[in-house]
Amino acid sequence: MTDCPCGSRREYSACCAPYIAGKPAPTAEALMRSRYSAYTIGNFDYIEKTCTGPAALSFNRAEAERAQLGTEWLGLEIKKTQQGRESDTAGTVKFLFRYRHHGQEFSHLETSNFRRIDGFWLYHDGEFKAAPARPDRAGRNDPCPCGSGKKYKKCCGADL
């Protein structure tokens, strides 16, 4: 039994694997979780296939494959979902994931928008912040190490 990389605490074969294999994800959150799992196993066909709109136009497979080299996926946390249920045509999922790239830990906080088209949930676009997950010198009131000019507690540290 292998736990699903998406953090659901379910077995991979009963969680994200069916969606990655082609079964439509029933909700926007399920699609988002399966996309995270696909990244962890390097399935860029699925990532590309589950994009629409601006996300499809901006997806660069070669860049995604290069970024995968030296990356260790550390976990996913769902922060909030809005709509995105089986009966909806749009939904939003706010999530945080952590990863290690060439030995340095990072976190990625994103609010993603999903659309249901012809019975399939697809990733449409999103807003995100990526920064070192554990900045060595950033206290709550220090400038954020991402370079935004905001305090760490109001920027990358807001949801950590």
Tab-separated table of C-alpha atoms in Angstrom:
chain	number	residue	atom	x	y	z
A	1	MET	CA	0.000	0.000	0.000
A	2	THR	CA	1.392	3.389	-1.060
A	3	ASP	CA	0.018	6.598	0.418
A	4	CYS	CA	-1.064	9.188	-2.122
A	5	PRO	CA	1.403	12.069	-2.519
A	6	CYS	CA	-1.512	14.551	-2.275
A	7	GLY	CA	-1.694	14.075	1.500
A	8	SER	CA	-5.219	12.643	1.585
A	9	ARG	CA	-4.032	9.710	3.726
A	10	ARG	CA	-5.620	7.393	1.185
A	11	GLU	CA	-3.905	4.804	-0.938
A	12	TYR	CA	-2.625	6.267	-4.224
A	13	SER	CA	-4.513	3.687	-6.314
A	14	ALA	CA	-7.815	4.736	-4.670
A	15	CYS	CA	-7.092	8.469	-4.665
A	16	CYS	CA	-5.282	10.323	-7.481
A	17	ALA	CA	-4.203	7.424	-9.705
A	18	PRO	CA	-7.608	6.965	-11.412
A	19	TYR	CA	-7.716	10.655	-12.379
A	20	ILE	CA	-4.161	10.628	-13.673
A	21	ALA	CA	-5.123	7.542	-15.698
A	22	GLY	CA	-8.000	9.439	-17.359
A	23	LYS	CA	-11.074	9.266	-15.111
A	24	PRO	CA	-12.623	12.759	-14.684
A	25	ALA	CA	-11.926	14.282	-11.276
A	26	PRO	CA	-15.276	14.874	-9.533
A	27	THR	CA	-14.302	18.209	-7.933
A	28	ALA	CA	-11.862	21.066	-8.438
A	29	GLU	CA	-10.023	20.015	-5.269
A	30	ALA	CA	-9.663	16.448	-6.528
A	31	LEU	CA	-8.178	17.766	-9.775
A	32	MET	CA	-5.790	20.041	-7.887
A	33	ARG	CA	-4.671	17.171	-5.649
A	34	SER	CA	-4.151	14.906	-8.664
A	35	ARG	CA	-2.116	17.594	-10.435
A	36	TYR	CA	0.139	17.849	-7.366
A	37	SER	CA	0.524	14.065	-7.376
A	38	ALA	CA	1.311	14.158	-11.100
A	39	TYR	CA	4.083	16.662	-10.454
A	40	THR	CA	5.550	14.415	-7.742
A	41	ILE	CA	5.770	11.480	-10.164
A	42	GLY	CA	6.775	13.568	-13.188
A	43	ASN	CA	3.640	12.933	-15.264
A	44	PHE	CA	3.734	16.070	-17.422
A	45	ASP	CA	1.277	14.635	-19.956
A	46	TYR	CA	-1.403	14.852	-17.258
A	47	ILE	CA	-0.338	18.318	-16.156
A	48	GLU	CA	-0.543	19.585	-19.726
A	49	LYS	CA	-3.824	17.793	-20.445
A	50	THR	CA	-5.538	19.317	-17.399
A	51	CYS	CA	-4.823	22.960	-18.317
A	52	THR	CA	-7.126	25.380	-20.120
A	53	GLY	CA	-7.161	29.102	-20.894
A	54	PRO	CA	-4.200	31.112	-19.589
A	55	ALA	CA	-2.717	28.053	-17.853
A	56	ALA	CA	-2.614	26.116	-21.138
A	57	LEU	CA	-1.044	29.057	-22.959
A	58	SER	CA	1.665	29.543	-20.331
A	59	PHE	CA	2.541	25.889	-19.641
A	60	ASN	CA	6.114	25.210	-20.738
A	61	ARG	CA	6.741	21.487	-20.601
A	62	ALA	CA	10.509	21.716	-21.111
A	63	GLU	CA	10.777	24.224	-18.258
A	64	ALA	CA	8.607	22.045	-15.997
A	65	GLU	CA	10.761	19.001	-16.741
A	66	ARG	CA	13.966	20.953	-15.990
A	67	ALA	CA	12.507	22.251	-12.713
A	68	GLN	CA	11.620	18.685	-11.705
A	69	LEU	CA	15.303	17.718	-11.678
A	70	GLY	CA	16.623	18.061	-8.153
A	71	THR	CA	13.150	18.573	-6.644
A	72	GLU	CA	11.814	16.622	-3.687
A	73	TRP	CA	8.126	17.128	-2.914
A	74	LEU	CA	7.453	17.581	0.807
A	75	GLY	CA	3.693	17.918	1.119
A	76	LEU	CA	0.435	19.574	0.213
A	77	GLU	CA	-2.038	21.402	2.442
A	78	ILE	CA	-5.478	22.589	1.313
A	79	LYS	CA	-6.233	25.992	2.836
A	80	LYS	CA	-9.661	26.781	1.388
A	81	THR	CA	-12.055	25.749	-1.368
A	82	GLN	CA	-14.911	27.733	-2.896
A	83	GLN	CA	-17.455	26.054	-5.139
A	84	GLY	CA	-15.810	23.431	-7.375
A	85	ARG	CA	-18.242	20.703	-6.400
A	86	GLU	CA	-19.630	18.077	-8.761
A	87	SER	CA	-22.564	20.312	-9.697
A	88	ASP	CA	-20.510	23.502	-10.234
A	89	THR	CA	-18.889	24.812	-13.406
A	90	ALA	CA	-16.176	26.840	-11.647
A	91	GLY	CA	-14.232	26.585	-8.432
A	92	THR	CA	-11.308	27.991	-6.503
A	93	VAL	CA	-8.791	26.129	-4.361
A	94	LYS	CA	-6.232	27.824	-2.133
A	95	PHE	CA	-3.370	25.522	-1.227
A	96	LEU	CA	0.197	25.437	0.011
A	97	PHE	CA	2.833	22.949	-0.955
A	98	ARG	CA	6.408	22.563	0.183
A	99	TYR	CA	9.322	21.251	-1.778
A	100	ARG	CA	13.098	21.037	-1.653
A	101	HIS	CA	15.014	22.106	-4.746
A	102	HIS	CA	18.754	21.400	-4.801
A	103	GLY	CA	18.812	21.273	-1.006
A	104	GLN	CA	16.891	24.494	-0.287
A	105	GLU	CA	13.320	24.296	1.039
A	106	PHE	CA	10.584	26.422	-0.503
A	107	SER	CA	6.863	26.898	-0.053
A	108	HIS	CA	4.358	27.778	-2.743
A	109	LEU	CA	1.038	29.367	-1.795
A	110	GLU	CA	-1.489	29.535	-4.622
A	111	THR	CA	-5.113	30.364	-5.209
A	112	SER	CA	-6.120	28.493	-8.361
A	113	ASN	CA	-9.202	28.853	-10.498
A	114	PHE	CA	-10.719	25.801	-12.144
A	115	ARG	CA	-13.351	25.400	-14.848
A	116	ARG	CA	-15.503	22.383	-15.619
A	117	ILE	CA	-15.612	21.887	-19.389
A	118	ASP	CA	-17.389	18.949	-21.051
A	119	GLY	CA	-17.477	17.086	-17.732
A	120	PHE	CA	-13.765	17.572	-16.940
A	121	TRP	CA	-12.324	19.896	-14.323
A	122	LEU	CA	-9.389	21.884	-15.730
A	123	TYR	CA	-6.887	24.309	-14.219
A	124	HIS	CA	-7.573	27.776	-15.676
A	125	ASP	CA	-5.260	30.198	-13.857
A	126	GLY	CA	-3.949	31.164	-10.462
A	127	GLU	CA	-2.125	33.639	-8.290
A	128	PHE	CA	0.840	32.442	-6.284
A	129	LYS	CA	3.748	33.269	-4.019
A	130	ALA	CA	6.897	31.174	-3.846
A	131	ALA	CA	9.619	31.809	-1.301
A	132	PRO	CA	12.100	30.030	0.923
A	133	ALA	CA	10.006	27.973	3.335
A	134	ARG	CA	12.250	28.561	6.303
A	135	PRO	CA	14.117	31.797	5.855
A	136	ASP	CA	17.066	31.706	8.239
A	137	ARG	CA	16.947	35.409	9.050
A	138	ALA	CA	13.318	36.432	8.543
A	139	GLY	CA	11.361	37.180	11.681
A	140	ARG	CA	7.698	38.132	11.596
A	141	ASN	CA	8.458	41.845	11.247
A	142	ASP	CA	11.476	41.516	8.952
A	143	PRO	CA	11.292	42.224	5.207
A	144	CYS	CA	10.118	39.183	3.267
A	145	PRO	CA	13.003	37.320	1.584
A	146	CYS	CA	10.969	37.036	-1.643
A	147	GLY	CA	11.737	40.703	-2.348
A	148	SER	CA	8.141	41.991	-2.282
A	149	GLY	CA	8.979	44.826	0.113
A	150	LYS	CA	6.320	43.630	2.585
A	151	LYS	CA	6.919	42.301	6.079
A	152	TYR	CA	7.376	38.523	6.190
A	153	LYS	CA	4.190	38.089	8.305
A	154	LYS	CA	2.120	39.943	5.680
A	155	CYS	CA	3.660	38.144	2.682
A	156	CYS	CA	5.092	34.636	2.416
A	157	GLY	CA	4.717	33.974	6.139
A	158	ALA	CA	1.019	34.853	6.213
A	159	ASP	CA	-0.246	31.303	5.711
A	160	LEU	CA	2.679	29.246	6.969
